[in-house]
Amino acid sequence: MKFATKAIHAGIEPDPTTGAIMTPIYQTSTYVQESPGKHKGYEYARTQNPTRTVLQNNLAALENGKHGICYASGLGATDAILKLFKPGDEIIASNDLYGGTYRIMVRVFQEFGLIFRFVDLSNPANLEPVITATTKMVWIETPTNPLLRLVDIAAISAITKERGIKLVVDNTFASPYLQNPLDLGADIVMHSVTKYLGGHSDTVMGAIILNDDETAEQLAFIQNACGAVPGPQDCFLVLRGIKTLHVRMQRHCENAMKVAHYLQQHPKISQVYYPGLESHAGHVLAKKQMRDFGGMLSFELKGDSMPEAIRVMESFSVFSLGESLGGVESLCTHPASMTHASIPKEARLKNGLKDTLIRLSVGIEDVDDLIQDLAQAIA
Ligand SMILES: Cc1ncc(COP(=O)(O)O)c(C=O)c1O
């Protein structure tokens, strides 16, 4: 089945009771049993919910994986993955990560004895020298948030596979429409479903997709034992959102490419970070491992003036200033004070994230209006 057909149909059957084409919202906390332990596969809604089951199967199909497991947020999914490990286990993560991912690693799991090392994995050669006997997992994002750096999933997975280390890819920025990390050798794909998968800025959710039965069982155990499950209404909204994922992503990519070209030639802009630009350091790799270049980009103004960057962000009328990304509406974010504020300033600057960086989630409005909005705000 091709991607667009899977987005609409995979794992989804008409409702067995009524034939409803849309999966119903099973808004229930429990299920009636005929006699103790004799039931239709559903006992209690933290453990299983039919709306969630359908979404999990659909997500697994989109990532070409066997198992899909949903959590109450992207960070709920990250939390579940990190709970697979024990004190003393070491995790190597790329140094250009979503701020909340860095925060849960350093402020929560480091306190419980997990050891984290943050390394620039945009060069896979940097991985081998930092692996030790206790390294259990490598965690990457690609493209990264917010600098849109590319990490070579196949090259990193060749190293992790040889050493028996798990590779996790946060695929939030690309979405399964643009990139399938399991096909490139990753062991686990993680999503903030809140973003492109939901697509309409109305739901917070996370997901993990993987092939390994044993790890999937452990993650489902954590889903039930720790309880960070999404509600059925949110599962319905995401199922509905996914039905247009391919169409939305096409337009996000088209619009972002046009916006990137516009910004690149603008006399007041010094730097545009977008993997679709030939000048981008990861352009060749992006062409190899992604099917298009996505809807996210960041840029810097000449002169690096903080008041000027703030003035631009306050001047937009079509772009809204806000956290998050991946919705149909265009958003502008100031990573240093918003999405990445939980990373210490020195660490941010060391990784190239300036206080004056502006990040755009290019929506699916008419691109002429977006460019006109950028023109009037930057002028
Ligand atoms: C790349 C990335 N990963 C993970 C997350 C966390 O997801 P959530 O906000 O759904 O918990 C985010 C949120 O912005 C993100 O951008």
CSV table of C-alpha atoms and ligand atoms in Angstrom, one decimal:
chain,number,residue,atom,x,y,z
A,1,MET,CA,0.0,0.0,0.0
A,2,LYS,CA,1.3,3.5,-0.9
A,3,PHE,CA,1.7,6.2,1.8
A,4,ALA,CA,-1.5,8.2,1.0
A,5,THR,CA,-3.6,5.1,1.1
A,6,LYS,CA,-2.1,3.9,4.3
A,7,ALA,CA,-2.7,7.3,5.9
A,8,ILE,CA,-6.4,7.0,5.2
A,9,HIS,CA,-7.0,3.2,5.6
A,10,ALA,CA,-4.2,1.3,7.4
A,11,GLY,CA,-5.4,-0.3,10.6
A,12,ILE,CA,-8.8,1.2,10.1
A,13,GLU,CA,-12.0,-0.9,9.6
A,14,PRO,CA,-15.6,0.3,9.6
A,15,ASP,CA,-16.9,0.1,13.2
A,16,PRO,CA,-18.1,-3.5,13.7
A,17,THR,CA,-21.3,-2.4,15.5
A,18,THR,CA,-22.7,0.2,13.1
A,19,GLY,CA,-20.4,0.3,10.1
A,20,ALA,CA,-19.4,3.9,10.9
A,21,ILE,CA,-16.5,4.7,8.5
A,22,MET,CA,-14.9,6.9,11.1
A,23,THR,CA,-13.5,5.1,14.1
A,24,PRO,CA,-15.8,6.0,17.1
A,25,ILE,CA,-14.5,7.8,20.2
A,26,TYR,CA,-14.8,5.0,22.8
A,27,GLN,CA,-15.3,7.3,25.7
A,28,THR,CA,-15.3,4.7,28.5
A,29,SER,CA,-13.1,4.0,31.4
A,30,THR,CA,-14.0,0.3,31.7
A,31,TYR,CA,-15.6,-2.6,29.8
A,32,VAL,CA,-18.3,-5.0,31.0
A,33,GLN,CA,-17.1,-8.6,31.5
A,34,GLU,CA,-19.3,-11.7,31.1
A,35,SER,CA,-17.6,-13.4,34.1
A,36,PRO,CA,-14.3,-12.6,35.8
A,37,GLY,CA,-11.6,-12.5,33.1
A,38,LYS,CA,-14.0,-13.3,30.3
A,39,HIS,CA,-14.1,-10.3,28.0
A,40,LYS,CA,-13.7,-9.0,24.4
A,41,GLY,CA,-10.0,-8.1,24.8
A,42,TYR,CA,-10.7,-4.8,26.7
A,43,GLU,CA,-10.6,-4.6,30.5
A,44,TYR,CA,-9.7,-1.1,31.6
A,45,ALA,CA,-9.1,2.0,29.5
A,46,ARG,CA,-5.6,2.9,30.8
A,47,THR,CA,-4.6,-0.6,29.5
A,48,GLN,CA,-6.5,-0.6,26.2
A,49,ASN,CA,-9.0,1.5,24.3
A,50,PRO,CA,-10.3,0.7,20.8
A,51,THR,CA,-9.9,4.2,19.4
A,52,ARG,CA,-6.3,4.2,20.7
A,53,THR,CA,-5.7,0.6,19.2
A,54,VAL,CA,-6.7,1.8,15.8
A,55,LEU,CA,-4.5,4.9,16.0
A,56,GLN,CA,-1.5,2.8,17.2
A,57,ASN,CA,-1.9,0.4,14.3
A,58,ASN,CA,-2.2,3.2,11.8
A,59,LEU,CA,0.9,4.9,13.1
A,60,ALA,CA,2.8,1.6,13.0
A,61,ALA,CA,1.9,1.2,9.3
A,62,LEU,CA,3.0,4.8,8.5
A,63,GLU,CA,6.5,4.1,9.9
A,64,ASN,CA,6.7,0.6,8.3
A,65,GLY,CA,6.9,-0.8,11.8
A,66,LYS,CA,5.2,-3.7,13.6
A,67,HIS,CA,4.1,-2.0,16.9
A,68,GLY,CA,2.8,1.5,17.6
A,69,ILE,CA,2.3,2.7,21.2
A,70,CYS,CA,0.8,6.1,22.1
A,71,TYR,CA,1.5,8.3,25.1
A,72,ALA,CA,-0.1,11.4,26.5
A,73,SER,CA,2.6,13.6,25.0
A,74,GLY,CA,5.9,13.4,23.0
A,75,LEU,CA,7.7,13.8,26.3
A,76,GLY,CA,5.5,11.0,27.7
A,77,ALA,CA,6.9,8.8,24.9
A,78,THR,CA,10.5,9.9,25.6
A,79,ASP,CA,9.9,9.2,29.3
A,80,ALA,CA,8.8,5.6,28.5
A,81,ILE,CA,11.9,5.0,26.3
A,82,LEU,CA,14.2,6.3,29.0
A,83,LYS,CA,12.5,3.9,31.6
A,84,LEU,CA,13.9,1.0,29.6
A,85,PHE,CA,17.3,1.7,31.2
A,86,LYS,CA,18.9,1.3,34.6
A,87,PRO,CA,21.2,3.4,36.7
A,88,GLY,CA,24.7,3.3,35.2
A,89,ASP,CA,23.5,2.9,31.7
A,90,GLU,CA,24.9,5.5,29.3
A,91,ILE,CA,23.0,7.3,26.6
A,92,ILE,CA,24.6,9.3,23.8
A,93,ALA,CA,22.4,12.0,22.4
A,94,SER,CA,23.0,14.5,19.7
A,95,ASN,CA,23.8,18.0,21.0
A,96,ASP,CA,21.1,19.8,19.0
A,97,LEU,CA,17.9,18.5,20.6
A,98,TYR,CA,14.4,19.8,21.5
A,99,GLY,CA,14.9,21.6,24.9
A,100,GLY,CA,12.4,19.4,26.6
A,101,THR,CA,14.2,16.3,25.6
A,102,TYR,CA,17.4,17.7,27.0
A,103,ARG,CA,15.6,18.7,30.1
A,104,ILE,CA,14.0,15.3,30.9
A,105,MET,CA,17.4,13.6,30.3
A,106,VAL,CA,19.5,16.0,32.5
A,107,ARG,CA,17.0,17.1,35.1
A,108,VAL,CA,15.0,13.9,35.6
A,109,PHE,CA,16.8,10.7,34.5
A,110,GLN,CA,20.3,11.9,35.3
A,111,GLU,CA,19.0,12.2,38.9
A,112,PHE,CA,18.0,8.5,38.7
A,113,GLY,CA,21.5,7.5,37.7
A,114,LEU,CA,21.4,7.4,33.9
A,115,ILE,CA,24.5,8.9,32.3
A,116,PHE,CA,24.1,11.2,29.3
A,117,ARG,CA,26.7,12.5,26.8
A,118,PHE,CA,25.8,15.1,24.3
A,119,VAL,CA,27.8,14.9,21.1
A,120,ASP,CA,27.6,16.5,17.6
A,121,LEU,CA,26.3,13.6,15.6
A,122,SER,CA,25.9,15.5,12.4
A,123,ASN,CA,29.3,13.9,11.8
A,124,PRO,CA,28.9,10.1,12.4
A,125,ALA,CA,32.6,9.8,13.0
A,126,ASN,CA,32.1,11.6,16.4
A,127,LEU,CA,30.1,8.6,17.7
A,128,GLU,CA,32.6,5.7,17.8
A,129,PRO,CA,35.1,7.5,20.2
A,130,VAL,CA,32.5,8.3,22.8
A,131,ILE,CA,31.0,4.8,23.0
A,132,THR,CA,31.9,2.9,26.2
A,133,ALA,CA,31.1,-0.6,27.6
A,134,THR,CA,28.0,0.9,29.3
A,135,THR,CA,26.5,2.7,26.3
A,136,LYS,CA,23.0,1.3,25.8
A,137,MET,CA,21.3,3.8,23.5
A,138,VAL,CA,22.0,6.6,20.9
A,139,TRP,CA,19.3,9.3,20.6
A,140,ILE,CA,19.1,11.5,17.5
A,141,GLU,CA,16.8,14.0,15.9
A,142,THR,CA,17.0,14.7,12.2
A,143,PRO,CA,16.4,17.4,11.0
A,144,THR,CA,17.3,18.8,14.4
A,145,ASN,CA,15.3,21.4,16.3
A,146,PRO,CA,16.0,24.3,15.8
A,147,LEU,CA,19.1,24.4,13.5
A,148,LEU,CA,17.8,21.9,11.0
A,149,ARG,CA,21.1,19.9,11.0
A,150,LEU,CA,21.0,16.5,9.3
A,151,VAL,CA,22.1,13.3,11.0
A,152,ASP,CA,22.9,10.3,8.8
A,153,ILE,CA,20.6,7.6,10.2
A,154,ALA,CA,22.0,4.7,8.1
A,155,ALA,CA,25.6,5.6,9.1
A,156,ILE,CA,24.8,6.0,12.8
A,157,SER,CA,22.8,2.7,12.8
A,158,ALA,CA,25.7,0.8,11.1
A,159,ILE,CA,27.8,1.7,14.2
A,160,THR,CA,25.0,1.0,16.8
A,161,LYS,CA,24.0,-2.3,15.3
A,162,GLU,CA,27.6,-3.6,15.4
A,163,ARG,CA,27.8,-2.7,19.1
A,164,GLY,CA,24.3,-4.0,20.1
A,165,ILE,CA,23.3,-0.4,21.0
A,166,LYS,CA,19.7,0.8,20.4
A,167,LEU,CA,19.2,3.7,18.1
A,168,VAL,CA,16.2,6.0,18.7
A,169,VAL,CA,15.2,8.6,16.1
A,170,ASP,CA,12.9,11.5,17.1
A,171,ASN,CA,11.1,11.8,13.7
A,172,THR,CA,8.9,14.7,14.7
A,173,PHE,CA,10.3,17.3,12.3
A,174,ALA,CA,10.2,15.0,9.2
A,175,SER,CA,7.0,13.1,9.9
A,176,PRO,CA,6.7,9.6,8.4
A,177,TYR,CA,5.7,11.2,5.1
A,178,LEU,CA,9.2,12.4,4.6
A,179,GLN,CA,11.4,9.9,6.4
A,180,ASN,CA,11.1,6.3,7.8
A,181,PRO,CA,14.0,5.8,10.3
A,182,LEU,CA,13.2,2.0,10.8
A,183,ASP,CA,13.9,1.4,7.1
A,184,LEU,CA,17.3,3.1,7.6
A,185,GLY,CA,18.3,0.9,10.5
A,186,ALA,CA,16.9,2.7,13.6
A,187,ASP,CA,15.4,0.5,16.3
A,188,ILE,CA,12.8,2.9,17.7
A,189,VAL,CA,11.0,5.9,16.2
A,190,MET,CA,9.6,8.5,18.5
A,191,HIS,CA,7.1,11.2,17.6
A,192,SER,CA,5.6,14.3,19.2
A,193,VAL,CA,2.3,13.5,17.5
A,194,THR,CA,1.3,17.0,18.7
A,195,LYS,CA,3.0,18.3,15.6
A,196,TYR,CA,2.6,17.2,11.9
A,197,LEU,CA,0.7,13.9,12.7
A,198,GLY,CA,-2.1,15.7,14.6
A,199,GLY,CA,-1.5,18.7,12.3
A,200,HIS,CA,-4.2,21.0,13.6
A,201,SER,CA,-2.7,22.4,16.8
A,202,ASP,CA,-5.5,20.9,18.9
A,203,THR,CA,-3.9,17.8,20.5
A,204,VAL,CA,-0.9,16.9,22.6
A,205,MET,CA,0.3,13.3,22.1
A,206,GLY,CA,3.4,11.1,21.7
A,207,ALA,CA,4.1,7.8,19.9
A,208,ILE,CA,6.7,5.1,19.6
A,209,ILE,CA,7.0,2.8,16.7
A,210,LEU,CA,9.3,-0.2,16.6
A,211,ASN,CA,9.7,-3.8,15.3
A,212,ASP,CA,11.2,-5.6,18.2
A,213,ASP,CA,8.5,-7.6,20.1
A,214,GLU,CA,10.3,-7.8,23.4
A,215,THR,CA,11.0,-4.0,23.6
A,216,ALA,CA,7.4,-3.3,22.4
A,217,GLU,CA,6.1,-5.5,25.3
A,218,GLN,CA,8.2,-3.5,27.8
A,219,LEU,CA,7.0,-0.2,26.4
A,220,ALA,CA,3.4,-1.3,26.5
A,221,PHE,CA,4.0,-2.4,30.1
A,222,ILE,CA,5.4,1.1,30.9
A,223,GLN,CA,2.4,2.7,29.1
A,224,ASN,CA,0.0,0.8,31.4
A,225,ALA,CA,2.1,0.7,34.5
A,226,CYS,CA,3.0,4.4,34.5
A,227,GLY,CA,-0.3,5.6,32.9
A,228,ALA,CA,0.7,8.4,30.5
A,229,VAL,CA,-2.0,7.4,28.0
A,230,PRO,CA,-3.9,9.7,25.6
A,231,GLY,CA,-7.6,9.9,25.8
A,232,PRO,CA,-9.9,8.5,23.1
A,233,GLN,CA,-11.0,11.9,21.9
A,234,ASP,CA,-7.4,12.9,21.2
A,235,CYS,CA,-6.8,9.6,19.4
A,236,PHE,CA,-9.9,10.4,17.2
A,237,LEU,CA,-8.5,13.9,16.4
A,238,VAL,CA,-5.1,12.5,15.4
A,239,LEU,CA,-6.7,9.7,13.3
A,240,ARG,CA,-8.7,12.4,11.5
A,241,GLY,CA,-5.6,14.6,11.2
A,242,ILE,CA,-3.5,11.8,9.7
A,243,LYS,CA,-6.0,11.3,6.9
A,244,THR,CA,-4.6,14.5,5.3
A,245,LEU,CA,-1.0,14.2,6.4
A,246,HIS,CA,0.4,13.6,2.9
A,247,VAL,CA,-1.5,16.5,1.4
A,248,ARG,CA,-0.6,18.8,4.2
A,249,MET,CA,3.1,17.8,4.1
A,250,GLN,CA,3.3,18.4,0.4
A,251,ARG,CA,2.1,22.0,0.9
A,252,HIS,CA,4.3,22.5,4.0
A,253,CYS,CA,7.3,21.5,1.9
A,254,GLU,CA,6.4,23.7,-1.1
A,255,ASN,CA,5.7,26.7,1.0
A,256,ALA,CA,8.8,26.3,3.1
A,257,MET,CA,11.0,26.0,0.1
A,258,LYS,CA,9.6,29.3,-1.4
A,259,VAL,CA,10.0,31.0,2.0
A,260,ALA,CA,13.6,29.8,2.3
A,261,HIS,CA,14.5,31.1,-1.1
A,262,TYR,CA,12.8,34.4,-0.3
A,263,LEU,CA,14.7,34.8,3.0
A,264,GLN,CA,18.0,33.7,1.4
A,265,GLN,CA,18.1,36.6,-1.0
A,266,HIS,CA,16.8,39.2,1.6
A,267,PRO,CA,19.5,41.9,2.2
A,268,LYS,CA,18.7,42.0,5.9
A,269,ILE,CA,19.2,38.3,6.5
A,270,SER,CA,22.5,36.7,7.2
A,271,GLN,CA,21.7,33.0,7.5
A,272,VAL,CA,18.8,30.7,6.5
A,273,TYR,CA,18.8,27.1,7.9
A,274,TYR,CA,16.7,24.9,5.6
A,275,PRO,CA,17.8,21.5,4.3
A,276,GLY,CA,16.2,22.2,0.9
A,277,LEU,CA,18.7,24.9,0.1
A,278,GLU,CA,21.8,23.8,-1.8
A,279,SER,CA,23.9,25.9,0.5
A,280,HIS,CA,22.7,23.9,3.5
A,281,ALA,CA,25.5,21.6,4.9
A,282,GLY,CA,23.1,18.6,5.1
A,283,HIS,CA,21.4,19.1,1.7
A,284,VAL,CA,22.9,16.1,0.0
A,285,LEU,CA,22.1,13.8,2.9
A,286,ALA,CA,18.6,15.3,3.1
A,287,LYS,CA,18.1,14.3,-0.6
A,288,LYS,CA,19.3,10.8,0.3
A,289,GLN,CA,17.3,10.0,3.4
A,290,MET,CA,14.2,12.3,3.1
A,291,ARG,CA,11.6,12.4,0.4
A,292,ASP,CA,11.4,16.2,0.6
A,293,PHE,CA,12.7,18.9,2.9
A,294,GLY,CA,9.9,19.7,5.4
A,295,GLY,CA,8.1,22.7,6.7
A,296,MET,CA,10.6,23.9,9.3
A,297,LEU,CA,13.3,26.6,8.9
A,298,SER,CA,15.2,29.0,11.0
A,299,PHE,CA,17.0,32.3,10.2
A,300,GLU,CA,19.2,35.0,11.6
A,301,LEU,CA,19.2,38.7,10.9
A,302,LYS,CA,22.3,40.6,9.9
A,303,GLY,CA,23.9,42.4,12.9
A,304,ASP,CA,22.6,39.8,15.4
A,305,SER,CA,20.6,42.5,17.3
A,306,MET,CA,18.3,41.2,19.9
A,307,PRO,CA,15.9,44.2,19.9
A,308,GLU,CA,15.6,43.9,16.1
A,309,ALA,CA,14.9,40.1,16.2
A,310,ILE,CA,12.1,40.8,18.8
A,311,ARG,CA,10.7,43.6,16.7
A,312,VAL,CA,10.5,41.3,13.7
A,313,MET,CA,8.7,38.6,15.8
A,314,GLU,CA,6.3,41.1,17.2
A,315,SER,CA,5.5,42.5,13.7
A,316,PHE,CA,4.0,39.4,12.0
A,317,SER,CA,0.4,39.4,11.2
A,318,VAL,CA,-0.1,36.0,9.5
A,319,PHE,CA,2.6,34.1,11.4
A,320,SER,CA,1.6,33.8,15.1
A,321,LEU,CA,4.3,33.9,17.8
A,322,GLY,CA,4.0,30.7,19.8
A,323,GLU,CA,5.6,27.4,20.9
A,324,SER,CA,5.0,24.2,18.8
A,325,LEU,CA,5.1,23.5,15.1
A,326,GLY,CA,3.5,21.3,12.4
A,327,GLY,CA,0.0,22.8,12.4
A,328,VAL,CA,-1.7,24.1,9.4
A,329,GLU,CA,-1.2,27.7,10.6
A,330,SER,CA,2.2,29.3,10.3
A,331,LEU,CA,4.1,29.9,13.6
A,332,CYS,CA,7.1,31.8,14.6
A,333,THR,CA,9.2,30.8,17.7
A,334,HIS,CA,12.1,32.3,19.5
A,335,PRO,CA,14.0,29.1,20.5
A,336,ALA,CA,16.3,30.8,23.0
A,337,SER,CA,13.5,32.0,25.3
A,338,MET,CA,10.8,29.5,24.3
A,339,THR,CA,11.4,25.9,23.1
A,340,HIS,CA,15.1,25.8,24.1
A,341,ALA,CA,15.0,27.9,27.3
A,342,SER,CA,15.6,24.8,29.4
A,343,ILE,CA,19.1,24.4,27.8
A,344,PRO,CA,21.8,26.5,29.7
A,345,LYS,CA,22.8,29.5,27.6
A,346,GLU,CA,26.5,28.4,27.4
A,347,ALA,CA,25.5,25.0,26.0
A,348,ARG,CA,23.1,26.7,23.5
A,349,LEU,CA,25.7,29.1,22.3
A,350,LYS,CA,28.3,26.3,22.0
A,351,ASN,CA,26.0,24.4,19.8
A,352,GLY,CA,25.4,27.4,17.5
A,353,LEU,CA,22.0,28.4,18.8
A,354,LYS,CA,22.2,32.2,19.0
A,355,ASP,CA,19.7,34.3,21.1
A,356,THR,CA,18.7,36.0,17.9
A,357,LEU,CA,17.7,32.9,16.0
A,358,ILE,CA,14.1,32.9,14.7
A,359,ARG,CA,12.3,29.6,13.9
A,360,LEU,CA,9.4,29.3,11.5
A,361,SER,CA,6.9,26.5,11.2
A,362,VAL,CA,5.7,27.3,7.7
A,363,GLY,CA,2.0,26.5,7.5
A,364,ILE,CA,-0.2,25.7,4.5
A,365,GLU,CA,-1.7,29.2,4.0
A,366,ASP,CA,-1.2,30.9,0.6
A,367,VAL,CA,2.6,31.3,0.3
A,368,ASP,CA,2.2,34.8,-1.2
A,369,ASP,CA,0.6,36.0,2.0
A,370,LEU,CA,3.4,34.4,4.0
A,371,ILE,CA,6.1,36.0,2.0
A,372,GLN,CA,4.3,39.4,2.2
A,373,ASP,CA,4.1,39.0,6.0
A,374,LEU,CA,7.8,38.3,6.2
A,375,ALA,CA,8.6,41.2,3.9
A,376,GLN,CA,6.6,43.7,6.1
A,377,ALA,CA,7.9,42.3,9.4
A,378,ILE,CA,11.6,42.3,8.3
A,379,ALA,CA,11.5,45.7,6.4
B,1,LIG,C1,11.4,17.5,18.1
B,1,LIG,C2,10.5,17.4,19.3
B,1,LIG,N1,10.5,16.3,20.0
B,1,LIG,C3,9.7,16.1,21.1
B,1,LIG,C4,8.9,17.1,21.5
B,1,LIG,C5,8.0,16.9,22.8
B,1,LIG,O1,6.7,16.7,22.4
B,1,LIG,P1,5.4,17.1,23.2
B,1,LIG,O2,5.4,18.6,23.3
B,1,LIG,O3,4.3,16.5,22.5
B,1,LIG,O4,5.6,16.5,24.6
B,1,LIG,C6,8.8,18.3,20.8
B,1,LIG,C7,7.9,19.4,21.2
B,1,LIG,O5,8.1,20.5,20.8
B,1,LIG,C8,9.7,18.4,19.7
B,1,LIG,O6,9.7,19.6,18.9
